[in-house]
Amino acid sequence: MQEISLNILDVTQNSITAGASLIGIDVVTRGSELTVEIRDDGCGMTEEQAANVTDPFYTTRTTRRVGLGIPFFKMAAEMTGGSFSLRSQKGVGTTVTAVFDTSNIDCMPLGDIGETIFLLVTQNECDFVYHREIDGRSFTLDTRELREILGGIPLSQPEVAAFVKEYIAENSPDGREITEREIR
Amino acid sequence: MKSLEELRALKEQMQGKMGIRHDSDTDIKVVVGMATCGIAAGARPVLAAFTDELAARGLNHVAVTQTGCIGICQFEPVVEVFAKGQEKVTYVKMTAEKAKKVIEDHIVNGKVVTEYTIGANLNNR
């Protein structure tokens, strides 16, 4: 994995597989600290599963003996001097939190978080609340709000998906960051 | 700047016309492997290329879906194309560029891009 946003895409797939109906994704930048939190109301894990999930040689799959998504995410955060935590309750859901020190030379770039969020919200049936914040400037995308406006039209409908892509790019503070840099 | 007001207007516009896609109307399914192995190998731009290019061409009869690891991680990004009445085609080591060619040749013109298939890549993993 070469971008934090790819880790986010990967770890969020776990929430989708867990049958979540609502997934919260927070990506908050405060100075050089980047906090990523992914919350779901999926099936959750037993205490034993939750304790073992950061072990790359633990998986509930039977097809092979490794499960690397969470270990990669944990490693990416910890090698910047940051932290990682996972809380889960069977039948309630799972929350994964990773803190990165972006000033550390070992911190991978956040990468194209817009593309990650765009693909997640338009290619899946469950709802998302995405919150992006950079030093107080924030943007929140709630797919429940979009679905209410759309009636029965799916978010994957090409015209709608194209709108969502633009909407994220134009309203997210990441977008403004780029514009400001270009102006300078 | 895009606002939700615009989405409301878009919805009004769309309600008047046909062409809302339902999965039952689709006769071609494109499945992109989006497990850790796929994502690490570059599946995200491949998935984005399929959704963008299909939308740009207005190909509403094609559904794009995702799957987990299918067990051939060394060939990721892997894309499977299921067309009605045809055998499944497995494309390997995909890129956004290759995705566009698969849409052009296979999905639009019905000609499998043999050089990207797993059969053509078994000897150069």
PDB file of C-alpha atoms in Angstrom:
ATOM      1  CA  MET A   1       0.000   0.000   0.000  1.00  0.00           C
ATOM      2  CA  GLN A   2       1.451   3.331  -1.013  1.00  0.00           C
ATOM      3  CA  GLU A   3      -1.244   5.739   0.152  1.00  0.00           C
ATOM      4  CA  ILE A   4      -3.204   6.106   3.381  1.00  0.00           C
ATOM      5  CA  SER A   5      -6.327   6.530   1.224  1.00  0.00           C
ATOM      6  CA  LEU A   6      -5.743   3.026  -0.199  1.00  0.00           C
ATOM      7  CA  ASN A   7      -5.584   1.629   3.337  1.00  0.00           C
ATOM      8  CA  ILE A   8      -8.864   3.428   4.056  1.00  0.00           C
ATOM      9  CA  LEU A   9     -10.463   1.850   0.972  1.00  0.00           C
ATOM     10  CA  ASP A  10      -9.186  -1.576   2.040  1.00  0.00           C
ATOM     11  CA  VAL A  11     -10.180  -1.384   5.708  1.00  0.00           C
ATOM     12  CA  THR A  12     -13.620  -0.045   4.779  1.00  0.00           C
ATOM     13  CA  GLN A  13     -14.180  -3.158   2.652  1.00  0.00           C
ATOM     14  CA  ASN A  14     -14.108  -5.083   5.946  1.00  0.00           C
ATOM     15  CA  SER A  15     -17.039  -2.996   7.207  1.00  0.00           C
ATOM     16  CA  ILE A  16     -18.961  -3.694   4.007  1.00  0.00           C
ATOM     17  CA  THR A  17     -18.255  -7.419   4.297  1.00  0.00           C
ATOM     18  CA  ALA A  18     -19.408  -7.216   7.925  1.00  0.00           C
ATOM     19  CA  GLY A  19     -22.840  -6.205   6.606  1.00  0.00           C
ATOM     20  CA  ALA A  20     -22.734  -2.611   7.872  1.00  0.00           C
ATOM     21  CA  SER A  21     -25.659  -0.373   6.950  1.00  0.00           C
ATOM     22  CA  LEU A  22     -23.915   2.842   8.031  1.00  0.00           C
ATOM     23  CA  ILE A  23     -20.184   3.506   7.878  1.00  0.00           C
ATOM     24  CA  GLY A  24     -18.552   6.638   9.258  1.00  0.00           C
ATOM     25  CA  ILE A  25     -15.180   7.722   7.864  1.00  0.00           C
ATOM     26  CA  ASP A  26     -13.355  10.638   9.488  1.00  0.00           C
ATOM     27  CA  VAL A  27     -10.125  11.998   8.043  1.00  0.00           C
ATOM     28  CA  VAL A  28      -8.978  14.847  10.251  1.00  0.00           C
ATOM     29  CA  THR A  29      -5.785  16.855   9.783  1.00  0.00           C
ATOM     30  CA  ARG A  30      -4.650  19.064  12.654  1.00  0.00           C
ATOM     31  CA  GLY A  31      -1.218  20.485  12.054  1.00  0.00           C
ATOM     32  CA  SER A  32       1.039  17.536  11.325  1.00  0.00           C
ATOM     33  CA  GLU A  33      -1.328  15.035  12.969  1.00  0.00           C
ATOM     34  CA  LEU A  34      -3.669  13.033  10.772  1.00  0.00           C
ATOM     35  CA  THR A  35      -6.392  10.967  12.437  1.00  0.00           C
ATOM     36  CA  VAL A  36      -8.356   8.402  10.465  1.00  0.00           C
ATOM     37  CA  GLU A  37     -11.380   6.729  12.011  1.00  0.00           C
ATOM     38  CA  ILE A  38     -13.612   4.126  10.356  1.00  0.00           C
ATOM     39  CA  ARG A  39     -16.780   3.149  12.281  1.00  0.00           C
ATOM     40  CA  ASP A  40     -19.379   0.617  11.296  1.00  0.00           C
ATOM     41  CA  ASP A  41     -22.537  -0.996  12.595  1.00  0.00           C
ATOM     42  CA  GLY A  42     -21.679  -4.347  11.042  1.00  0.00           C
ATOM     43  CA  CYS A  43     -21.569  -7.749  12.710  1.00  0.00           C
ATOM     44  CA  GLY A  44     -18.608  -6.922  14.938  1.00  0.00           C
ATOM     45  CA  MET A  45     -16.047  -9.358  16.260  1.00  0.00           C
ATOM     46  CA  THR A  46     -15.690 -11.585  19.271  1.00  0.00           C
ATOM     47  CA  GLU A  47     -13.074 -10.628  21.849  1.00  0.00           C
ATOM     48  CA  GLU A  48     -10.785 -13.319  20.522  1.00  0.00           C
ATOM     49  CA  GLN A  49     -11.139 -12.161  16.901  1.00  0.00           C
ATOM     50  CA  ALA A  50     -10.601  -8.510  17.833  1.00  0.00           C
ATOM     51  CA  ALA A  51      -7.476  -9.387  19.805  1.00  0.00           C
ATOM     52  CA  ASN A  52      -5.997 -11.354  16.898  1.00  0.00           C
ATOM     53  CA  VAL A  53      -6.982  -9.217  13.941  1.00  0.00           C
ATOM     54  CA  THR A  54      -3.730  -7.214  13.922  1.00  0.00           C
ATOM     55  CA  ASP A  55      -1.781 -10.468  13.553  1.00  0.00           C
ATOM     56  CA  PRO A  56      -1.080 -10.921   9.823  1.00  0.00           C
ATOM     57  CA  PHE A  57      -1.235 -14.685  10.216  1.00  0.00           C
ATOM     58  CA  TYR A  58      -4.746 -14.590  11.648  1.00  0.00           C
ATOM     59  CA  THR A  59      -7.837 -14.644   9.464  1.00  0.00           C
ATOM     60  CA  THR A  60     -11.372 -16.000   9.665  1.00  0.00           C
ATOM     61  CA  ARG A  61     -11.169 -16.937   6.018  1.00  0.00           C
ATOM     62  CA  THR A  62     -10.650 -20.556   5.222  1.00  0.00           C
ATOM     63  CA  THR A  63      -9.204 -20.030   1.744  1.00  0.00           C
ATOM     64  CA  ARG A  64      -5.745 -19.007   2.980  1.00  0.00           C
ATOM     65  CA  ARG A  65      -3.922 -18.325   6.208  1.00  0.00           C
ATOM     66  CA  VAL A  66      -3.125 -14.609   6.060  1.00  0.00           C
ATOM     67  CA  GLY A  67      -5.126 -11.412   6.561  1.00  0.00           C
ATOM     68  CA  LEU A  68      -3.060  -8.331   5.818  1.00  0.00           C
ATOM     69  CA  GLY A  69      -5.428  -5.355   5.579  1.00  0.00           C
ATOM     70  CA  ILE A  70      -5.535  -4.340   9.250  1.00  0.00           C
ATOM     71  CA  PRO A  71      -1.850  -5.217   9.911  1.00  0.00           C
ATOM     72  CA  PHE A  72      -0.810  -2.963   6.990  1.00  0.00           C
ATOM     73  CA  PHE A  73      -2.920  -0.083   8.301  1.00  0.00           C
ATOM     74  CA  LYS A  74      -1.561  -0.499  11.837  1.00  0.00           C
ATOM     75  CA  MET A  75       2.019  -0.652  10.591  1.00  0.00           C
ATOM     76  CA  ALA A  76       1.554   2.423   8.391  1.00  0.00           C
ATOM     77  CA  ALA A  77       0.413   4.458  11.418  1.00  0.00           C
ATOM     78  CA  GLU A  78       2.874   3.076  13.942  1.00  0.00           C
ATOM     79  CA  MET A  79       5.930   3.551  11.766  1.00  0.00           C
ATOM     80  CA  THR A  80       5.268   7.302  11.804  1.00  0.00           C
ATOM     81  CA  GLY A  81       5.311   7.284  15.605  1.00  0.00           C
ATOM     82  CA  GLY A  82       1.505   7.365  15.578  1.00  0.00           C
ATOM     83  CA  SER A  83      -0.952   4.898  17.058  1.00  0.00           C
ATOM     84  CA  PHE A  84      -3.589   2.362  16.154  1.00  0.00           C
ATOM     85  CA  SER A  85      -6.627   1.068  18.017  1.00  0.00           C
ATOM     86  CA  LEU A  86      -9.507  -1.213  17.247  1.00  0.00           C
ATOM     87  CA  ARG A  87     -12.679  -1.593  19.302  1.00  0.00           C
ATOM     88  CA  SER A  88     -15.294  -4.133  18.395  1.00  0.00           C
ATOM     89  CA  GLN A  89     -18.363  -5.679  19.904  1.00  0.00           C
ATOM     90  CA  LYS A  90     -20.091  -8.721  18.519  1.00  0.00           C
ATOM     91  CA  GLY A  91     -23.429  -7.712  17.021  1.00  0.00           C
ATOM     92  CA  VAL A  92     -22.795  -3.982  17.490  1.00  0.00           C
ATOM     93  CA  GLY A  93     -19.959  -2.963  15.180  1.00  0.00           C
ATOM     94  CA  THR A  94     -16.304  -2.082  14.881  1.00  0.00           C
ATOM     95  CA  THR A  95     -14.316   1.150  15.128  1.00  0.00           C
ATOM     96  CA  VAL A  96     -10.771   1.416  13.814  1.00  0.00           C
ATOM     97  CA  THR A  97      -8.686   4.496  14.619  1.00  0.00           C
ATOM     98  CA  ALA A  98      -5.224   5.298  13.305  1.00  0.00           C
ATOM     99  CA  VAL A  99      -3.150   8.393  14.075  1.00  0.00           C
ATOM    100  CA  PHE A 100      -0.311   9.419  11.750  1.00  0.00           C
ATOM    101  CA  ASP A 101       2.479  11.937  12.271  1.00  0.00           C
ATOM    102  CA  THR A 102       2.619  13.382   8.761  1.00  0.00           C
ATOM    103  CA  SER A 103       5.895  15.187   9.509  1.00  0.00           C
ATOM    104  CA  ASN A 104       7.612  11.823   9.935  1.00  0.00           C
ATOM    105  CA  ILE A 105       9.666  10.781   6.927  1.00  0.00           C
ATOM    106  CA  ASP A 106       8.093   7.315   7.061  1.00  0.00           C
ATOM    107  CA  CYS A 107       4.564   8.677   6.705  1.00  0.00           C
ATOM    108  CA  MET A 108       3.045   7.676   3.387  1.00  0.00           C
ATOM    109  CA  PRO A 109       1.010  10.348   1.586  1.00  0.00           C
ATOM    110  CA  LEU A 110      -2.759  10.492   2.139  1.00  0.00           C
ATOM    111  CA  GLY A 111      -3.096  10.162  -1.634  1.00  0.00           C
ATOM    112  CA  ASP A 112      -6.320  10.467  -3.576  1.00  0.00           C
ATOM    113  CA  ILE A 113      -8.839  10.313  -0.731  1.00  0.00           C
ATOM    114  CA  GLY A 114     -11.473  11.797  -3.059  1.00  0.00           C
ATOM    115  CA  GLU A 115     -11.301   8.771  -5.358  1.00  0.00           C
ATOM    116  CA  THR A 116     -11.492   6.374  -2.401  1.00  0.00           C
ATOM    117  CA  ILE A 117     -14.626   8.072  -1.053  1.00  0.00           C
ATOM    118  CA  PHE A 118     -16.190   8.446  -4.510  1.00  0.00           C
ATOM    119  CA  LEU A 119     -15.816   4.728  -5.243  1.00  0.00           C
ATOM    120  CA  LEU A 120     -17.036   3.694  -1.795  1.00  0.00           C
ATOM    121  CA  VAL A 121     -20.191   5.804  -1.831  1.00  0.00           C
ATOM    122  CA  THR A 122     -21.211   5.197  -5.442  1.00  0.00           C
ATOM    123  CA  GLN A 123     -20.349   1.495  -5.691  1.00  0.00           C
ATOM    124  CA  ASN A 124     -21.963   0.207  -2.501  1.00  0.00           C
ATOM    125  CA  GLU A 125     -25.485  -0.109  -1.161  1.00  0.00           C
ATOM    126  CA  CYS A 126     -24.784   0.910   2.423  1.00  0.00           C
ATOM    127  CA  ASP A 127     -24.752   4.500   3.689  1.00  0.00           C
ATOM    128  CA  PHE A 128     -21.660   6.563   4.453  1.00  0.00           C
ATOM    129  CA  VAL A 129     -20.950   9.654   6.480  1.00  0.00           C
ATOM    130  CA  TYR A 130     -17.597  11.028   5.352  1.00  0.00           C
ATOM    131  CA  HIS A 131     -16.057  13.817   7.354  1.00  0.00           C
ATOM    132  CA  ARG A 132     -12.908  15.581   6.159  1.00  0.00           C
ATOM    133  CA  GLU A 133     -11.284  18.323   8.155  1.00  0.00           C
ATOM    134  CA  ILE A 134      -8.086  20.288   7.600  1.00  0.00           C
ATOM    135  CA  ASP A 135      -7.213  22.698  10.404  1.00  0.00           C
ATOM    136  CA  GLY A 136     -10.811  23.719  11.052  1.00  0.00           C
ATOM    137  CA  ARG A 137     -12.047  23.766   7.450  1.00  0.00           C
ATOM    138  CA  SER A 138     -14.414  20.852   7.099  1.00  0.00           C
ATOM    139  CA  PHE A 139     -16.630  18.979   4.684  1.00  0.00           C
ATOM    140  CA  THR A 140     -19.222  16.308   5.446  1.00  0.00           C
ATOM    141  CA  LEU A 141     -20.877  14.022   2.935  1.00  0.00           C
ATOM    142  CA  ASP A 142     -23.878  12.040   4.185  1.00  0.00           C
ATOM    143  CA  THR A 143     -25.239   9.594   1.606  1.00  0.00           C
ATOM    144  CA  ARG A 144     -28.546   9.382   3.504  1.00  0.00           C
ATOM    145  CA  GLU A 145     -29.067  13.035   2.607  1.00  0.00           C
ATOM    146  CA  LEU A 146     -28.190  12.341  -1.057  1.00  0.00           C
ATOM    147  CA  ARG A 147     -30.521   9.334  -1.195  1.00  0.00           C
ATOM    148  CA  GLU A 148     -33.362  11.392   0.253  1.00  0.00           C
ATOM    149  CA  ILE A 149     -32.966  13.946  -2.530  1.00  0.00           C
ATOM    150  CA  LEU A 150     -32.648  11.228  -5.183  1.00  0.00           C
ATOM    151  CA  GLY A 151     -35.723   9.228  -4.239  1.00  0.00           C
ATOM    152  CA  GLY A 152     -35.181   5.831  -5.826  1.00  0.00           C
ATOM    153  CA  ILE A 153     -32.375   6.802  -8.210  1.00  0.00           C
ATOM    154  CA  PRO A 154     -29.230   4.877  -7.209  1.00  0.00           C
ATOM    155  CA  LEU A 155     -25.932   6.632  -6.462  1.00  0.00           C
ATOM    156  CA  SER A 156     -24.311   4.328  -9.023  1.00  0.00           C
ATOM    157  CA  GLN A 157     -26.426   5.845 -11.823  1.00  0.00           C
ATOM    158  CA  PRO A 158     -23.704   7.346 -14.083  1.00  0.00           C
ATOM    159  CA  GLU A 159     -25.065  10.938 -14.104  1.00  0.00           C
ATOM    160  CA  VAL A 160     -25.424  10.868 -10.310  1.00  0.00           C
ATOM    161  CA  ALA A 161     -21.984   9.316  -9.788  1.00  0.00           C
ATOM    162  CA  ALA A 162     -20.447  12.020 -11.972  1.00  0.00           C
ATOM    163  CA  PHE A 163     -22.127  14.663  -9.785  1.00  0.00           C
ATOM    164  CA  VAL A 164     -20.862  13.010  -6.591  1.00  0.00           C
ATOM    165  CA  LYS A 165     -17.295  12.941  -7.912  1.00  0.00           C
ATOM    166  CA  GLU A 166     -17.381  16.674  -8.705  1.00  0.00           C
ATOM    167  CA  TYR A 167     -19.176  17.476  -5.464  1.00  0.00           C
ATOM    168  CA  ILE A 168     -16.466  15.818  -3.381  1.00  0.00           C
ATOM    169  CA  ALA A 169     -13.635  17.374  -5.407  1.00  0.00           C
ATOM    170  CA  GLU A 170     -15.058  20.888  -5.219  1.00  0.00           C
ATOM    171  CA  ASN A 171     -16.255  20.949  -1.617  1.00  0.00           C
ATOM    172  CA  SER A 172     -13.576  18.992   0.198  1.00  0.00           C
ATOM    173  CA  PRO A 173     -10.844  21.103   1.822  1.00  0.00           C
ATOM    174  CA  ASP A 174      -8.293  18.932  -0.036  1.00  0.00           C
ATOM    175  CA  GLY A 175      -9.557  20.481  -3.251  1.00  0.00           C
ATOM    176  CA  ARG A 176      -9.214  23.995  -1.876  1.00  0.00           C
ATOM    177  CA  GLU A 177      -5.693  23.197  -0.739  1.00  0.00           C
ATOM    178  CA  ILE A 178      -4.689  22.426  -4.310  1.00  0.00           C
ATOM    179  CA  THR A 179      -6.381  25.566  -5.638  1.00  0.00           C
ATOM    180  CA  GLU A 180      -4.611  27.748  -3.106  1.00  0.00           C
ATOM    181  CA  ARG A 181      -1.274  26.216  -4.007  1.00  0.00           C
ATOM    182  CA  GLU A 182      -1.958  26.779  -7.692  1.00  0.00           C
ATOM    183  CA  ILE A 183      -2.814  30.425  -7.066  1.00  0.00           C
ATOM    184  CA  ARG A 184       0.428  30.945  -5.239  1.00  0.00           C
TER     185      ARG A 184
ATOM    186  CA  MET B   1     -19.176  25.102  -6.680  1.00  0.00           C
ATOM    187  CA  LYS B   2     -21.407  22.016  -6.797  1.00  0.00           C
ATOM    188  CA  SER B   3     -24.209  22.091  -4.243  1.00  0.00           C
ATOM    189  CA  LEU B   4     -26.996  19.725  -3.226  1.00  0.00           C
ATOM    190  CA  GLU B   5     -29.403  22.116  -4.976  1.00  0.00           C
ATOM    191  CA  GLU B   6     -27.817  20.981  -8.214  1.00  0.00           C
ATOM    192  CA  LEU B   7     -28.423  17.362  -7.263  1.00  0.00           C
ATOM    193  CA  ARG B   8     -32.115  18.221  -6.762  1.00  0.00           C
ATOM    194  CA  ALA B   9     -32.211  19.771 -10.229  1.00  0.00           C
ATOM    195  CA  LEU B  10     -30.432  16.737 -11.690  1.00  0.00           C
ATOM    196  CA  LYS B  11     -32.994  14.443 -10.105  1.00  0.00           C
ATOM    197  CA  GLU B  12     -35.905  16.458 -11.553  1.00  0.00           C
ATOM    198  CA  GLN B  13     -34.235  16.273 -14.945  1.00  0.00           C
ATOM    199  CA  MET B  14     -33.667  12.531 -14.717  1.00  0.00           C
ATOM    200  CA  GLN B  15     -37.135  11.687 -13.481  1.00  0.00           C
ATOM    201  CA  GLY B  16     -38.578  12.849 -16.772  1.00  0.00           C
ATOM    202  CA  LYS B  17     -36.530  10.456 -18.832  1.00  0.00           C
ATOM    203  CA  MET B  18     -35.976   6.765 -19.012  1.00  0.00           C
ATOM    204  CA  GLY B  19     -32.682   5.048 -18.618  1.00  0.00           C
ATOM    205  CA  ILE B  20     -32.431   4.597 -14.866  1.00  0.00           C
ATOM    206  CA  ARG B  21     -30.327   1.524 -14.511  1.00  0.00           C
ATOM    207  CA  HIS B  22     -31.493  -1.506 -12.606  1.00  0.00           C
ATOM    208  CA  ASP B  23     -29.240  -4.473 -12.112  1.00  0.00           C
ATOM    209  CA  SER B  24     -31.799  -6.727 -13.784  1.00  0.00           C
ATOM    210  CA  ASP B  25     -31.384  -4.783 -17.065  1.00  0.00           C
ATOM    211  CA  THR B  26     -27.677  -5.405 -17.308  1.00  0.00           C
ATOM    212  CA  ASP B  27     -26.345  -8.162 -19.506  1.00  0.00           C
ATOM    213  CA  ILE B  28     -22.624  -7.662 -18.905  1.00  0.00           C
ATOM    214  CA  LYS B  29     -21.048  -7.738 -15.476  1.00  0.00           C
ATOM    215  CA  VAL B  30     -17.536  -6.447 -14.767  1.00  0.00           C
ATOM    216  CA  VAL B  31     -16.128  -7.649 -11.446  1.00  0.00           C
ATOM    217  CA  VAL B  32     -13.039  -5.968 -10.002  1.00  0.00           C
ATOM    218  CA  GLY B  33     -11.051  -7.652  -7.223  1.00  0.00           C
ATOM    219  CA  MET B  34     -10.890  -5.133  -4.358  1.00  0.00           C
ATOM    220  CA  ALA B  35      -9.275  -7.094  -1.535  1.00  0.00           C
ATOM    221  CA  THR B  36      -5.985  -6.014   0.086  1.00  0.00           C
ATOM    222  CA  CYS B  37      -3.982  -7.725  -2.681  1.00  0.00           C
ATOM    223  CA  GLY B  38      -5.985  -6.053  -5.437  1.00  0.00           C
ATOM    224  CA  ILE B  39      -5.889  -2.582  -3.899  1.00  0.00           C
ATOM    225  CA  ALA B  40      -2.158  -2.820  -3.157  1.00  0.00           C
ATOM    226  CA  ALA B  41      -1.518  -3.835  -6.776  1.00  0.00           C
ATOM    227  CA  GLY B  42      -3.492  -0.891  -8.184  1.00  0.00           C
ATOM    228  CA  ALA B  43      -7.161  -1.910  -8.391  1.00  0.00           C
ATOM    229  CA  ARG B  44      -8.542   1.506  -7.380  1.00  0.00           C
ATOM    230  CA  PRO B  45      -7.620   3.331 -10.623  1.00  0.00           C
ATOM    231  CA  VAL B  46      -8.842   0.278 -12.568  1.00  0.00           C
ATOM    232  CA  LEU B  47     -12.256   0.369 -10.882  1.00  0.00           C
ATOM    233  CA  ALA B  48     -12.427   4.143 -11.380  1.00  0.00           C
ATOM    234  CA  ALA B  49     -11.508   3.767 -15.067  1.00  0.00           C
ATOM    235  CA  PHE B  50     -14.323   1.263 -15.614  1.00  0.00           C
ATOM    236  CA  THR B  51     -16.961   3.421 -13.885  1.00  0.00           C
ATOM    237  CA  ASP B  52     -15.794   6.645 -15.584  1.00  0.00           C
ATOM    238  CA  GLU B  53     -15.418   5.198 -19.076  1.00  0.00           C
ATOM    239  CA  LEU B  54     -18.739   3.300 -18.991  1.00  0.00           C
ATOM    240  CA  ALA B  55     -20.492   6.486 -17.833  1.00  0.00           C
ATOM    241  CA  ALA B  56     -18.774   8.587 -20.505  1.00  0.00           C
ATOM    242  CA  ARG B  57     -19.907   6.140 -23.183  1.00  0.00           C
ATOM    243  CA  GLY B  58     -23.413   5.847 -21.686  1.00  0.00           C
ATOM    244  CA  LEU B  59     -23.149   2.052 -21.481  1.00  0.00           C
ATOM    245  CA  ASN B  60     -26.016   1.477 -19.076  1.00  0.00           C
ATOM    246  CA  HIS B  61     -26.282  -2.250 -19.793  1.00  0.00           C
ATOM    247  CA  VAL B  62     -22.964  -2.933 -18.013  1.00  0.00           C
ATOM    248  CA  ALA B  63     -22.797  -3.351 -14.235  1.00  0.00           C
ATOM    249  CA  VAL B  64     -19.532  -2.889 -12.341  1.00  0.00           C
ATOM    250  CA  THR B  65     -19.200  -4.730  -9.060  1.00  0.00           C
ATOM    251  CA  GLN B  66     -16.450  -5.590  -6.612  1.00  0.00           C
ATOM    252  CA  THR B  67     -15.271  -8.809  -5.105  1.00  0.00           C
ATOM    253  CA  GLY B  68     -12.765  -9.918  -2.506  1.00  0.00           C
ATOM    254  CA  CYS B  69      -9.633 -11.962  -3.045  1.00  0.00           C
ATOM    255  CA  ILE B  70     -10.183 -14.763  -5.548  1.00  0.00           C
ATOM    256  CA  GLY B  71      -6.859 -16.404  -4.757  1.00  0.00           C
ATOM    257  CA  ILE B  72      -4.599 -15.354  -7.613  1.00  0.00           C
ATOM    258  CA  CYS B  73      -2.970 -12.417  -5.816  1.00  0.00           C
ATOM    259  CA  GLN B  74       0.155 -12.537  -8.008  1.00  0.00           C
ATOM    260  CA  PHE B  75      -2.022 -11.573 -10.990  1.00  0.00           C
ATOM    261  CA  GLU B  76      -3.788  -8.598  -9.368  1.00  0.00           C
ATOM    262  CA  PRO B  77      -5.403  -6.287 -10.324  1.00  0.00           C
ATOM    263  CA  VAL B  78      -7.793  -8.933 -11.633  1.00  0.00           C
ATOM    264  CA  VAL B  79     -10.994  -8.147 -13.545  1.00  0.00           C
ATOM    265  CA  GLU B  80     -13.592 -10.716 -14.571  1.00  0.00           C
ATOM    266  CA  VAL B  81     -16.051 -10.038 -17.370  1.00  0.00           C
ATOM    267  CA  PHE B  82     -19.307 -12.001 -17.415  1.00  0.00           C
ATOM    268  CA  ALA B  83     -21.320 -11.539 -20.605  1.00  0.00           C
ATOM    269  CA  LYS B  84     -24.651 -13.296 -21.038  1.00  0.00           C
ATOM    270  CA  GLY B  85     -24.260 -16.559 -22.930  1.00  0.00           C
ATOM    271  CA  GLN B  86     -20.455 -16.404 -22.875  1.00  0.00           C
ATOM    272  CA  GLU B  87     -17.762 -17.997 -20.785  1.00  0.00           C
ATOM    273  CA  LYS B  88     -16.218 -15.824 -18.067  1.00  0.00           C
ATOM    274  CA  VAL B  89     -13.087 -13.938 -19.162  1.00  0.00           C
ATOM    275  CA  THR B  90     -10.407 -13.248 -16.529  1.00  0.00           C
ATOM    276  CA  TYR B  91      -8.138 -10.274 -17.213  1.00  0.00           C
ATOM    277  CA  VAL B  92      -4.964  -9.952 -15.134  1.00  0.00           C
ATOM    278  CA  LYS B  93      -2.408  -7.282 -14.186  1.00  0.00           C
ATOM    279  CA  MET B  94      -4.887  -4.616 -15.208  1.00  0.00           C
ATOM    280  CA  THR B  95      -4.306  -0.869 -15.426  1.00  0.00           C
ATOM    281  CA  ALA B  96      -6.625   2.051 -16.160  1.00  0.00           C
ATOM    282  CA  GLU B  97      -5.343   2.081 -19.758  1.00  0.00           C
ATOM    283  CA  LYS B  98      -6.001  -1.642 -20.205  1.00  0.00           C
ATOM    284  CA  ALA B  99      -9.497  -1.120 -18.740  1.00  0.00           C
ATOM    285  CA  LYS B 100     -10.308   1.345 -21.518  1.00  0.00           C
ATOM    286  CA  LYS B 101      -9.155  -1.155 -24.157  1.00  0.00           C
ATOM    287  CA  VAL B 102     -11.278  -3.921 -22.589  1.00  0.00           C
ATOM    288  CA  ILE B 103     -14.311  -1.627 -22.781  1.00  0.00           C
ATOM    289  CA  GLU B 104     -13.585  -0.675 -26.389  1.00  0.00           C
ATOM    290  CA  ASP B 105     -12.714  -4.136 -27.732  1.00  0.00           C
ATOM    291  CA  HIS B 106     -14.554  -6.606 -25.515  1.00  0.00           C
ATOM    292  CA  ILE B 107     -17.570  -4.815 -24.100  1.00  0.00           C
ATOM    293  CA  VAL B 108     -18.423  -2.626 -27.082  1.00  0.00           C
ATOM    294  CA  ASN B 109     -17.165  -4.779 -29.980  1.00  0.00           C
ATOM    295  CA  GLY B 110     -17.398  -8.249 -28.453  1.00  0.00           C
ATOM    296  CA  LYS B 111     -13.750  -9.148 -29.077  1.00  0.00           C
ATOM    297  CA  VAL B 112     -11.847 -10.556 -26.087  1.00  0.00           C
ATOM    298  CA  VAL B 113      -8.467  -8.847 -25.497  1.00  0.00           C
ATOM    299  CA  THR B 114      -6.565 -12.117 -25.440  1.00  0.00           C
ATOM    300  CA  GLU B 115      -3.183 -10.617 -24.515  1.00  0.00           C
ATOM    301  CA  TYR B 116      -4.544  -9.386 -21.139  1.00  0.00           C
ATOM    302  CA  THR B 117      -6.202 -12.673 -20.164  1.00  0.00           C
ATOM    303  CA  ILE B 118      -4.869 -15.015 -17.535  1.00  0.00           C
ATOM    304  CA  GLY B 119      -4.304 -17.673 -20.206  1.00  0.00           C
ATOM    305  CA  ALA B 120      -1.836 -15.419 -22.025  1.00  0.00           C
ATOM    306  CA  ASN B 121      -0.046 -14.468 -18.782  1.00  0.00           C
ATOM    307  CA  LEU B 122       0.426 -17.832 -17.090  1.00  0.00           C
ATOM    308  CA  ASN B 123       4.052 -18.067 -18.154  1.00  0.00           C
ATOM    309  CA  ASN B 124       5.198 -14.577 -17.181  1.00  0.00           C
ATOM    310  CA  ARG B 125       4.071 -14.081 -13.638  1.00  0.00           C
TER     311      ARG B 125
END
